[in-house]
Structure formats: structure tokens, C-alpha cells
Amino acid sequence: FLGRPCTNSTMWLLCGVSLVVVMLLAAEVEARPGQKGKIPILGWNTWCTQNTCGVDWCTSAEVLDVAATMKENGMLALGYDHINLDDCWGERDNATGQIMGDPVRFPEGMPTFISKLHAMGFKFGLYTDIGPKGCHHPFTGSYPLYQQDANTFKEWNVDYVKFDGCDLPDGHTPEELTCNMSQALLNTGADIWLNFHCWHSETCAKCGTSFRVGPDHHDNWESTSGIIQLLQTRQDWWGADPDYGWPDPDFIYTSGQGCNSTDPGPNHGDPGPSPPGKRCPGQTDDEYVSEYSIWALAGGEIIVSSDPRNMSALQTKLWMNEEVIEMYQDVEGFRQVKMVGNGSATFITESDCALEKQLSGHTCTMGASFGCYSDNQSMWTSDGCRGVFSCDGATSVVCDAMDSHWQLCKCVPGHMPPAPPAPPSPASNPQVWVRPTSDGGAAVALFNGNANFNANITVDFADVPTRGWSAATKLNIRDMWEKQPLGSATGSFTATVRPHFTVLLKLAPPA
């Protein structure tokens, strides 16, 4: 029954039985075959474009307009070739059980809509969820109809599937069901990129093409610096297919998310989304430079989620930089990426960080909507997760702020303080990130996480892996963001870096 649509109540039951078969097949997944995953991708997602993050809004008219803009302004030619819908499109036909696009938002139907994007030269991605509902109700998830939906996605010529982690069915784990969906997509024979929340083991690479390294990223510095901290813990299974998978830091918000915080709903436009190209930034320009710099050097997926229409000067500078994109897609040195400056981060396993009691209607999932930091006695929650936790040796830790996209809590028993200050973390220290490049050079990010003071940050050439450089090595230095040579240096190079800013360098032996 894996390839047969569920067209009545009996078939719906049989499809549920077929899920058990898929569960057995999932254990056989070694790596995702096909050409997807050879290099990390670039693209755009609807999530925060015309509303604040979490108040998703999309229509075929909006998406096609954005795609036309990206083709006209050169983003497509530079490699931003994925157009992805988030949790804003999918419904299920009550009579047939088939997944379909919201008929008001996508009146031409999904196959016709997708074919228009393909005709423009883009790849197309969409969202579904591990459970029967998406995170953003009333839109649908795929449980228990994974194979049926996978077959539909193949028929529509979908290139990329984001598999979210809300509404986890009782009695199942995220790893089990995510690998089931992975196998369902493989069963179709289509070459489809699969992205999901990772449970921090090597099966993330076996079951998917890219996977999230932490909670949802939001348009604020606390969230950005937290993701930078998580990227420090490099895993052996991060890298290019067919043997590895790409770590996804989540969306990039250069110049800001949309401004409207009210969901207009599928059937009316009052108050409606923000006007095209209107953005309300949650970070400074320097913080957006750091966001893109570390994502490009240390991450494995760049999906922008702010509006590319009426592009700001900062968006043009960051998104349209050929040198940075070339470094990002130069995969040879990716597995040697290191943070060699001050501080490090270690992910705490479930035995050290656990949910004792859930207080929210939203599912709390380890690594997806809550987690702990090992070196600063704190934990985080996101996406509406509220509960009582154990972390860093403390039990009965209450982290329960209402209406919070992302919150930080101290690992101390009892109720969370009204506004807990962020504890010291490695992200507040100067950091040096290094990445060897295939031309014999290296990319270097000098990141100042301090909020108040400039920092003189030095990269020692000997710290770059696989190069064999020493204190006597002379290298040419280039500022990749400014596209300017900075002369040469022997043994090391020091730059003065503003608070929350990153200087992104290219090191190269003299010609």
C-alpha cells in the first residue's frame, strides 16, 4: 500500500498499517542517494517575509513576485535557486485525504504553481510536519500518511521538503518518524532534499540531507549568538553527501523580518501582511554581518527569510557577495572548520537535560524546542515550549514564559525569574573561526561577541588545519566583505573588531 493513495476511510487505515512497514525499512537507510547534498544550498523562504516570524503568510502571487525579483536582481544567477514555502500552504482534502494547497492562497493548484517556478529556473521546496498538524494551525502535517504525501510531492516535482517537529504523535520518537519520512521519499525514486530538526546523532546524516543544529533562529541577537555557540561543536557526520549531511543554522534575516504581527488568515487581507519590501529589523547591521559570516563559514544551509524586494544596501552587500558565496560552496575544507579562539560549547545529551513536566500545549522536543548549555548553567526553550526541566544537575527548573518565541532560563530550581539576565557565554568572547579552502588558502572570521567594547582579535596562521603554516608563514590578507586587499602578514594577523561585528578574511599564499 506504500504507493497507493488513501482515498477512503479503509485505505486511510491501511496507510497507517503501511507506516509500520516504512518504520522497518528506515533501519536500512545508509545515506541519501542522488545528487542532492553535494554542495550546501542557497535560497529564500516565506516564513518572515511579510509578517513577523511565526505569523507566516504566503500566496502564489507573493511567492511568484519574490521569485521574479530574485531572477531580475541576480540572486538566482548567484546560486539562490531554492524557493521554499513554510507552514502557510497545506490543507488536506476531507474526502480523499490528499494533501493540497490552500485553494484561496494558491488558486491555480500546486502543480501549476510549482511548474511556474521551475520554468523561471528555480527549485521548489515545501513544508510538512511530523504530526497530523503543522506548527502553524490550521495547516496540515503528514502523519500518518507519509508515503501518500511523498508520492504526491514526487508527482508535483518537489525538490526540497522541510519536515518540522511539532505535534509529535504519542508513542513515537522524532528519530523514528523522521527516518520513516526519509524512507518514504526514497521509495518514490525522486531526488528530494530532506531537512528536519536533528536529534544530535549520526542518523541525522543517514536520514536527511540537512538538519537543524538547534532551536528556531529568530531575528534577535540572543538567538543569533546562541546559534553561533551551537555551531562550535563540530560533528564527524557534518559535511557533503553521500557520507555526511549539512548542519542547518536556520534562516537568515538580513535587514529584518516583516512588520505585521497579526495573521490575516487565508480568506481576507485586513490587516494583511506588511507591504512588499517593508522590513522591521530586530538586529543591528553589524549583527546581521556576523549572522551571515558565521552561517556561511561554519553552517551548511543559507536560506534567507526577509523580503528581497526593495532590497536594502546591506542585503545587497551581504547576499550578493560572490567571494563569500564561493567560500560557502567550496566544500573541500568544510569538515576542518574550527573555532580556535576563546570559548567552546558542548551539547548536553538527554541524560543531562530532560523534560520533567510539560506545561504547554506545544510539544517540547529535546534539541528542537528545548536544550541546555554545558558551560553557563542555563537552558533555552522555543516555539511555545513551556515546562519543568532538569538541567546541569538541577531539577524542578521552571521555564514557562508565555508568548515567547525563545527564552533563556537559569538552571536553578523553582520558578523562572521575571526577566533572567543572559549568563556569560562563549558568544560574548572574541572568537576566531577558520576554514581551509580548495585553492590552498583559508577563510577566517574574527567575531567579537562583546556588546560594549572593541576587540583586537588575532588569527595565528598555524591554527588553520591541514595547511602546515607556522609563525614564519607569509600570507596575503583580503577583506571579503569590503572586497579589499589588506596587505600581507607573517605568522598572524590582527584586526580591531567592533561589538557584535565580524571581520571576514581570505588568507592566501603569495602568488
Coordinates of C-alpha atoms in Angstrom, one line a residue:
F1 CA 0.0 0.0 0.0
L2 CA 3.0 2.3 0.1
G3 CA 2.5 3.7 -3.3
R4 CA -1.3 3.8 -3.3
P5 CA -3.3 6.9 -2.4
C6 CA -5.6 6.8 0.6
T7 CA -8.9 7.6 -1.0
N8 CA -11.4 6.4 1.7
S9 CA -11.5 5.5 5.3
T10 CA -10.5 1.9 4.8
M11 CA -7.4 3.0 2.8
W12 CA -6.6 5.5 5.5
L13 CA -6.4 2.7 8.0
L14 CA -4.2 0.6 5.6
C15 CA -1.9 3.6 5.1
G16 CA -1.5 3.7 8.9
V17 CA -0.5 0.0 8.7
S18 CA 1.9 0.8 5.9
L19 CA 3.6 3.2 8.2
V20 CA 4.8 0.2 10.2
V21 CA 6.4 -1.2 7.1
V22 CA 8.2 2.1 6.5
M23 CA 9.4 2.0 10.1
L24 CA 11.1 -1.3 9.4
L25 CA 12.6 -0.1 6.1
A26 CA 14.0 3.0 7.8
A27 CA 16.7 1.0 9.5
E28 CA 18.2 0.2 6.1
V29 CA 18.9 3.8 5.2
E30 CA 22.7 4.2 4.9
A31 CA 22.8 7.6 3.2
R32 CA 20.5 9.6 1.0
P33 CA 21.4 8.7 -2.7
G34 CA 21.2 11.1 -5.6
Q35 CA 22.8 14.4 -6.4
K36 CA 21.3 16.5 -3.7
G37 CA 23.6 17.4 -0.9
K38 CA 26.9 17.6 -2.9
I39 CA 27.1 21.3 -2.0
P40 CA 25.1 23.4 0.5
I41 CA 22.2 25.3 -0.9
L42 CA 21.1 28.9 -1.1
G43 CA 17.5 30.1 -1.2
W44 CA 14.6 32.0 0.2
N45 CA 11.7 31.0 2.5
T46 CA 8.4 32.7 3.1
W47 CA 8.5 32.4 6.9
C48 CA 9.2 36.0 8.0
T49 CA 9.0 37.9 4.7
Q50 CA 5.7 39.9 5.1
N51 CA 5.0 39.2 8.7
T52 CA 7.0 38.8 11.9
C53 CA 8.5 35.4 12.4
G54 CA 5.8 32.9 13.4
V55 CA 3.0 34.7 11.7
D56 CA 3.5 33.1 8.4
W57 CA 1.7 34.3 5.3
C58 CA 2.1 33.3 1.7
T59 CA 0.2 33.2 -1.6
S60 CA 1.2 32.2 -5.1
A61 CA 1.1 35.8 -6.1
E62 CA 3.6 36.8 -3.4
V63 CA 5.9 33.9 -4.0
L64 CA 6.0 34.3 -7.8
D65 CA 6.6 38.1 -7.3
V66 CA 9.6 37.3 -5.0
A67 CA 10.9 34.8 -7.4
A68 CA 10.7 37.2 -10.3
T69 CA 12.6 39.8 -8.2
M70 CA 15.3 37.3 -7.3
K71 CA 15.8 36.4 -11.0
E72 CA 15.9 40.1 -12.1
N73 CA 18.2 41.3 -9.3
G74 CA 20.8 38.5 -9.9
M75 CA 20.2 36.3 -6.8
L76 CA 19.2 33.3 -8.9
A77 CA 22.4 33.6 -11.1
L78 CA 24.5 33.8 -7.9
G79 CA 23.0 30.4 -6.7
Y80 CA 19.9 31.4 -4.7
D81 CA 17.9 28.8 -6.6
H82 CA 15.5 27.4 -3.9
I83 CA 12.1 29.0 -3.3
N84 CA 10.6 27.4 -0.2
L85 CA 7.2 27.6 1.3
D86 CA 7.0 27.3 5.1
D87 CA 4.0 26.5 7.3
C88 CA 1.5 28.5 5.3
W89 CA 0.1 26.5 2.4
G90 CA -1.0 22.9 3.1
E91 CA -4.5 21.5 3.7
R92 CA -6.0 18.0 3.4
D93 CA -9.0 17.1 1.3
N94 CA -11.6 15.8 3.7
A95 CA -13.0 13.4 1.1
T96 CA -9.8 11.9 -0.3
G97 CA -7.2 12.6 2.4
Q98 CA -4.9 14.0 -0.2
I99 CA -2.7 16.9 0.7
M100 CA -3.3 20.1 -1.3
G101 CA -2.6 23.8 -1.4
D102 CA -5.0 26.3 0.3
P103 CA -7.3 27.0 -2.7
V104 CA -7.6 30.7 -1.7
R105 CA -3.9 31.3 -1.4
F106 CA -2.9 29.0 -4.3
P107 CA -5.9 29.1 -6.7
E108 CA -4.1 27.6 -9.7
G109 CA -3.3 24.5 -7.7
M110 CA 0.1 23.3 -6.6
P111 CA 1.3 21.5 -9.8
T112 CA 0.7 24.6 -11.9
F113 CA 2.2 26.9 -9.3
I114 CA 5.3 24.8 -8.9
S115 CA 5.8 24.5 -12.7
K116 CA 5.8 28.3 -13.0
L117 CA 8.8 28.4 -10.5
H118 CA 10.6 25.6 -12.4
A119 CA 10.1 27.5 -15.7
M120 CA 11.9 30.5 -14.1
G121 CA 14.9 28.4 -13.2
F122 CA 14.2 27.8 -9.5
K123 CA 13.9 24.6 -7.4
F124 CA 10.9 24.4 -5.2
G125 CA 10.6 23.4 -1.6
L126 CA 7.7 23.0 0.8
Y127 CA 6.9 22.4 4.4
T128 CA 5.2 19.5 6.2
D129 CA 5.3 18.2 9.8
I130 CA 6.0 15.0 11.7
G131 CA 2.5 15.1 13.1
P132 CA -1.0 15.4 11.7
K133 CA -0.9 19.2 12.0
G134 CA 1.7 21.7 11.2
C135 CA 3.2 24.0 13.9
H136 CA 1.0 26.8 12.4
H137 CA -2.5 25.5 12.5
P138 CA -4.8 25.1 10.6
F139 CA -2.2 23.9 8.1
T140 CA -1.6 20.2 7.9
G141 CA 1.3 17.8 8.7
S142 CA 1.8 14.4 7.1
Y143 CA 1.2 11.8 9.9
P144 CA 0.3 9.0 9.3
L145 CA 0.3 9.5 5.5
Y146 CA 4.0 9.8 4.9
Q147 CA 4.1 7.6 1.8
Q148 CA 1.0 9.1 0.3
D149 CA 2.4 12.6 0.7
A150 CA 5.8 11.6 -0.5
N151 CA 4.2 10.2 -3.7
T152 CA 2.3 13.5 -4.1
F153 CA 5.4 15.5 -3.7
K154 CA 7.1 13.5 -6.4
E155 CA 4.1 14.0 -8.7
W156 CA 4.3 17.7 -8.1
N157 CA 8.1 17.7 -8.8
V158 CA 9.0 19.0 -5.4
D159 CA 12.8 19.4 -4.9
Y160 CA 13.0 20.0 -1.1
V161 CA 11.0 19.0 1.9
K162 CA 11.2 20.7 5.3
F163 CA 9.9 18.2 7.9
D164 CA 9.1 20.1 11.1
G165 CA 8.9 18.6 14.6
C166 CA 5.6 19.8 16.1
D167 CA 2.6 17.7 17.1
L168 CA 4.7 14.5 17.7
P169 CA 2.3 11.6 17.9
D170 CA 2.3 9.7 21.2
G171 CA 4.4 6.6 21.4
H172 CA 6.9 7.7 18.7
T173 CA 10.3 9.4 18.7
P174 CA 11.4 12.2 16.3
E175 CA 14.2 10.0 15.0
E176 CA 11.9 7.1 14.2
L177 CA 9.3 9.1 12.3
T178 CA 11.8 11.4 10.6
C179 CA 13.6 8.3 9.2
N180 CA 10.2 6.9 8.2
M181 CA 9.6 10.0 6.1
S182 CA 13.1 9.8 4.7
Q183 CA 12.4 6.3 3.5
A184 CA 9.0 7.2 2.1
L185 CA 10.7 9.9 -0.1
L186 CA 13.4 7.5 -1.2
N187 CA 10.7 4.9 -2.1
T188 CA 9.4 7.3 -4.7
G189 CA 12.7 7.3 -6.6
A190 CA 12.7 11.1 -6.7
D191 CA 15.8 13.1 -5.7
I192 CA 14.4 15.2 -2.9
W193 CA 16.3 17.2 -0.4
L194 CA 15.1 16.5 3.2
N195 CA 15.6 19.0 6.0
F196 CA 14.5 18.4 9.6
H197 CA 15.2 19.0 13.3
C198 CA 18.2 16.8 14.3
W199 CA 18.3 14.7 17.5
H200 CA 22.1 15.1 17.5
S201 CA 23.3 11.7 16.4
E202 CA 24.8 10.4 13.1
T203 CA 21.5 9.0 12.0
C204 CA 20.6 12.7 11.2
A205 CA 23.0 12.4 8.3
K206 CA 21.8 8.9 7.3
C207 CA 18.1 10.0 7.2
G208 CA 18.4 13.5 5.7
T209 CA 20.3 16.0 3.6
S210 CA 20.4 18.9 6.1
F211 CA 19.3 19.2 9.6
R212 CA 18.9 21.9 12.2
V213 CA 21.7 22.3 14.8
G214 CA 19.4 23.9 17.4
P215 CA 16.1 25.7 18.0
D216 CA 14.4 28.1 15.6
H217 CA 16.5 31.1 14.8
H218 CA 14.7 34.4 15.5
D219 CA 15.6 38.0 14.5
N220 CA 17.3 39.0 17.7
W221 CA 20.9 38.9 18.9
E222 CA 20.2 36.5 21.7
S223 CA 19.0 33.9 19.2
T224 CA 21.8 34.6 16.7
S225 CA 24.6 34.3 19.3
G226 CA 23.1 31.1 20.7
I227 CA 23.2 29.5 17.2
I228 CA 26.8 30.7 16.8
Q229 CA 27.6 28.9 20.1
L230 CA 26.0 25.7 18.9
L231 CA 27.9 25.7 15.6
Q232 CA 31.2 25.5 17.6
T233 CA 30.5 21.8 18.4
R234 CA 31.5 20.2 15.1
Q235 CA 30.3 16.7 14.4
D236 CA 32.0 13.9 12.4
W237 CA 28.8 13.4 10.4
W238 CA 28.6 17.0 9.2
G239 CA 29.6 17.6 5.6
A240 CA 28.8 16.8 2.0
D241 CA 26.8 13.8 0.8
P242 CA 27.0 10.8 0.2
D243 CA 28.7 10.2 3.5
Y244 CA 27.5 13.1 5.6
G245 CA 24.8 15.8 6.0
W246 CA 24.7 19.6 6.2
P247 CA 24.2 21.4 9.6
D248 CA 21.4 24.0 9.2
P249 CA 21.6 27.0 11.5
D250 CA 18.1 28.1 10.3
F251 CA 17.0 31.2 8.5
I252 CA 19.0 34.4 7.9
Y253 CA 17.2 37.8 8.5
T254 CA 19.4 40.4 6.9
S255 CA 17.7 43.9 7.3
G256 CA 14.8 42.3 9.2
Q257 CA 11.6 40.3 9.2
G258 CA 8.2 41.7 8.1
C259 CA 6.5 44.2 10.3
N260 CA 2.9 42.9 10.8
S261 CA 2.3 40.7 13.8
T262 CA -1.3 39.7 13.0
D263 CA -2.2 36.7 10.9
P264 CA -4.6 37.9 8.1
G265 CA -5.8 34.4 7.6
P266 CA -6.4 32.7 4.3
N267 CA -9.7 34.4 3.4
H268 CA -9.1 38.1 4.0
G269 CA -6.4 40.7 3.9
D270 CA -7.3 43.0 6.7
P271 CA -5.0 44.0 8.4
G272 CA -3.0 41.9 5.9
P273 CA 0.7 41.4 5.6
S274 CA 3.4 44.1 5.5
P275 CA 3.8 45.8 2.2
P276 CA 6.3 44.2 -0.1
G277 CA 9.9 45.2 0.8
K278 CA 8.9 46.7 4.2
R279 CA 11.1 45.3 7.0
C280 CA 11.4 45.8 10.8
P281 CA 14.9 44.8 11.8
G282 CA 15.5 43.1 15.1
Q283 CA 19.3 43.3 14.9
T284 CA 21.9 45.9 14.0
D285 CA 23.7 46.0 10.7
D286 CA 26.8 44.7 12.4
E287 CA 24.9 41.8 14.0
Y288 CA 23.5 40.9 10.6
V289 CA 27.0 40.8 9.2
S290 CA 28.0 38.4 11.9
E291 CA 24.9 36.3 11.3
Y292 CA 25.7 35.8 7.6
S293 CA 29.5 35.5 8.2
I294 CA 29.3 32.6 10.6
W295 CA 26.4 30.9 8.8
A296 CA 28.5 31.0 5.6
L297 CA 31.8 29.8 7.1
A298 CA 30.5 27.3 9.6
G299 CA 27.0 26.3 8.5
G300 CA 25.6 24.1 5.8
E301 CA 22.5 25.9 4.6
I302 CA 21.7 29.6 3.8
I303 CA 18.0 30.3 3.4
V304 CA 17.1 34.0 3.7
S305 CA 13.7 34.8 5.2
S306 CA 13.5 38.5 4.8
D307 CA 12.0 40.2 1.7
P308 CA 14.4 40.6 -1.2
R309 CA 12.0 43.2 -2.9
N310 CA 13.1 46.8 -2.5
M311 CA 16.5 45.3 -1.4
S312 CA 18.4 47.3 1.2
A313 CA 22.1 48.3 0.7
L314 CA 23.0 45.8 3.5
Q315 CA 21.1 42.9 1.8
T316 CA 22.9 43.7 -1.5
K317 CA 26.3 43.8 0.2
L318 CA 25.8 40.5 2.1
W319 CA 23.6 38.4 -0.2
M320 CA 25.3 39.4 -3.5
N321 CA 29.0 38.9 -2.5
E322 CA 30.5 36.4 -4.9
E323 CA 33.6 35.8 -2.8
V324 CA 31.6 34.8 0.3
I325 CA 29.3 32.5 -1.7
E326 CA 32.3 30.9 -3.3
M327 CA 33.8 30.2 0.1
Y328 CA 30.4 28.8 1.4
Q329 CA 30.1 26.4 -1.5
D330 CA 33.8 25.3 -1.5
V331 CA 33.1 22.1 0.4
E332 CA 36.7 20.7 0.5
G333 CA 37.6 22.3 3.8
F334 CA 34.2 22.2 5.5
R335 CA 35.0 19.2 7.7
Q336 CA 38.0 21.1 9.0
V337 CA 36.1 24.2 10.2
K338 CA 37.1 25.1 13.7
M339 CA 36.6 27.8 16.2
V340 CA 40.1 28.3 17.5
G341 CA 39.6 31.4 19.7
N342 CA 38.3 31.7 23.2
G343 CA 35.4 29.5 24.5
S344 CA 33.7 26.4 23.3
A345 CA 30.3 24.8 23.5
T346 CA 29.2 21.3 24.2
F347 CA 25.8 19.9 23.5
I348 CA 24.3 18.2 26.6
T349 CA 22.7 14.9 25.9
E350 CA 19.2 13.9 27.1
S351 CA 20.6 12.3 30.2
D352 CA 21.9 15.8 31.3
C353 CA 18.9 17.8 30.1
A354 CA 15.4 16.5 30.3
L355 CA 11.7 17.5 30.4
E356 CA 10.2 16.6 33.7
K357 CA 6.7 18.0 33.1
Q358 CA 5.2 19.8 30.0
L359 CA 3.2 22.9 30.8
S360 CA 2.4 24.0 27.2
G361 CA 0.1 22.8 24.5
H362 CA 3.1 22.9 22.1
T363 CA 5.2 19.8 22.2
C364 CA 8.6 20.1 24.0
T365 CA 11.2 18.2 22.0
M366 CA 14.8 17.8 23.1
G367 CA 17.1 19.6 20.6
A368 CA 14.2 21.1 18.7
S369 CA 12.2 23.2 21.2
F370 CA 14.4 23.0 24.3
G371 CA 18.0 22.3 25.2
C372 CA 20.8 23.1 27.6
Y373 CA 24.2 24.8 27.5
S374 CA 27.0 22.9 29.3
D375 CA 29.2 25.8 30.4
N376 CA 27.0 28.5 31.7
Q377 CA 24.3 26.8 33.9
S378 CA 21.4 27.8 31.5
M379 CA 18.9 26.3 29.2
W380 CA 16.6 27.5 26.3
T381 CA 13.1 26.9 25.1
S382 CA 11.5 27.9 21.8
D383 CA 8.3 27.6 19.7
G384 CA 5.9 27.8 22.6
C385 CA 7.5 25.0 24.7
R386 CA 7.0 25.6 28.4
G387 CA 7.7 23.1 31.2
V388 CA 9.6 21.9 34.2
F389 CA 13.1 20.6 33.3
S390 CA 16.2 19.2 34.7
C391 CA 19.4 20.8 33.5
D392 CA 23.1 21.0 34.6
G393 CA 22.4 18.9 37.7
A394 CA 19.4 21.0 38.8
T395 CA 15.9 19.6 38.9
S396 CA 12.5 21.3 39.0
V397 CA 13.7 24.1 36.7
V398 CA 10.7 26.0 35.6
C399 CA 11.0 27.7 32.1
D400 CA 7.5 28.9 31.3
A401 CA 7.3 32.4 29.8
M402 CA 4.1 32.8 28.0
D403 CA 4.0 34.0 24.3
S404 CA 7.8 33.6 24.0
H405 CA 9.4 32.6 20.7
W406 CA 12.7 32.0 22.5
Q407 CA 13.7 32.2 26.2
L408 CA 16.8 31.6 28.3
C409 CA 16.5 30.2 31.8
K410 CA 19.0 29.6 34.6
C411 CA 19.4 26.0 35.8
V412 CA 18.1 26.7 39.3
P413 CA 15.1 25.0 41.0
G414 CA 11.9 26.9 41.2
H415 CA 10.1 29.5 39.1
M416 CA 11.9 31.4 36.4
P417 CA 12.8 35.0 37.3
P418 CA 10.6 37.6 35.5
A419 CA 13.5 38.6 33.2
P420 CA 16.5 36.4 33.7
P421 CA 19.8 38.1 32.5
A422 CA 21.7 36.2 29.9
P423 CA 24.6 34.4 31.7
P424 CA 28.2 34.8 30.4
S425 CA 28.7 32.5 27.4
P426 CA 31.4 31.8 24.8
A427 CA 29.5 34.0 22.3
S428 CA 30.5 37.1 24.4
N429 CA 34.2 36.4 24.0
P430 CA 36.3 37.2 20.9
Q431 CA 36.3 34.2 18.6
V432 CA 38.5 33.1 15.6
W433 CA 36.8 30.7 13.1
V434 CA 38.9 29.1 10.4
R435 CA 38.1 27.1 7.2
P436 CA 40.7 25.8 4.7
T437 CA 39.8 26.4 1.1
S438 CA 40.5 24.3 -2.0
D439 CA 42.9 26.9 -3.5
G440 CA 45.4 26.3 -0.7
G441 CA 44.2 29.3 1.3
A442 CA 41.7 29.7 4.1
A443 CA 38.7 31.8 5.2
V444 CA 38.8 33.3 8.7
A445 CA 36.1 35.0 10.7
L446 CA 37.1 37.3 13.5
F447 CA 34.0 37.6 15.6
N448 CA 33.5 40.0 18.6
G449 CA 30.6 38.8 20.7
N450 CA 31.1 41.5 23.3
A451 CA 28.3 44.1 23.4
N452 CA 30.3 47.1 24.7
F453 CA 33.9 47.1 23.6
N454 CA 36.0 46.8 20.5
A455 CA 38.4 43.8 20.5
N456 CA 41.7 43.3 18.9
I457 CA 41.4 39.7 17.6
T458 CA 44.3 37.8 16.2
V459 CA 44.4 34.7 13.9
D460 CA 47.6 32.7 14.2
F461 CA 48.2 31.1 10.8
A462 CA 49.5 27.9 12.5
D463 CA 45.9 27.3 13.8
V464 CA 44.5 26.7 10.4
P465 CA 44.1 22.9 9.9
T466 CA 45.8 21.0 7.1
R467 CA 47.9 23.9 5.9
G468 CA 51.2 23.4 7.8
W469 CA 51.6 27.1 8.3
S470 CA 53.8 28.5 11.0
A471 CA 55.0 31.7 12.7
A472 CA 57.3 32.2 9.6
T473 CA 54.5 31.8 7.0
K474 CA 53.8 35.0 5.0
L475 CA 50.2 35.3 3.6
N476 CA 48.2 37.8 1.7
I477 CA 45.1 39.1 3.5
R478 CA 41.9 40.2 1.9
D479 CA 38.7 41.6 3.5
M480 CA 35.9 39.6 1.8
W481 CA 33.0 41.9 2.8
E482 CA 34.8 45.0 1.6
K483 CA 36.5 43.2 -1.3
Q484 CA 39.7 45.0 -0.5
P485 CA 43.3 43.7 0.0
L486 CA 44.8 44.4 3.4
G487 CA 48.4 43.7 2.5
S488 CA 50.4 40.8 3.8
A489 CA 51.4 39.4 7.2
T490 CA 53.8 36.9 8.7
G491 CA 52.7 34.3 11.2
S492 CA 49.5 36.1 12.3
F493 CA 47.1 38.9 11.6
T494 CA 45.2 41.2 14.0
A495 CA 42.1 43.3 13.3
T496 CA 40.1 45.6 15.6
V497 CA 36.5 44.4 15.6
R498 CA 33.5 46.4 16.7
P499 CA 31.0 44.9 19.2
H500 CA 28.9 42.1 17.7
F501 CA 30.7 42.5 14.3
T502 CA 32.7 40.0 12.3
V503 CA 35.6 40.7 10.0
L504 CA 35.7 38.0 7.3
L505 CA 39.1 37.4 5.7
K506 CA 40.6 35.4 3.0
L507 CA 44.2 34.2 3.6
A508 CA 46.3 33.2 0.6
P509 CA 49.9 32.3 -0.1
P510 CA 51.7 34.9 -2.3
A511 CA 51.4 34.1 -6.0

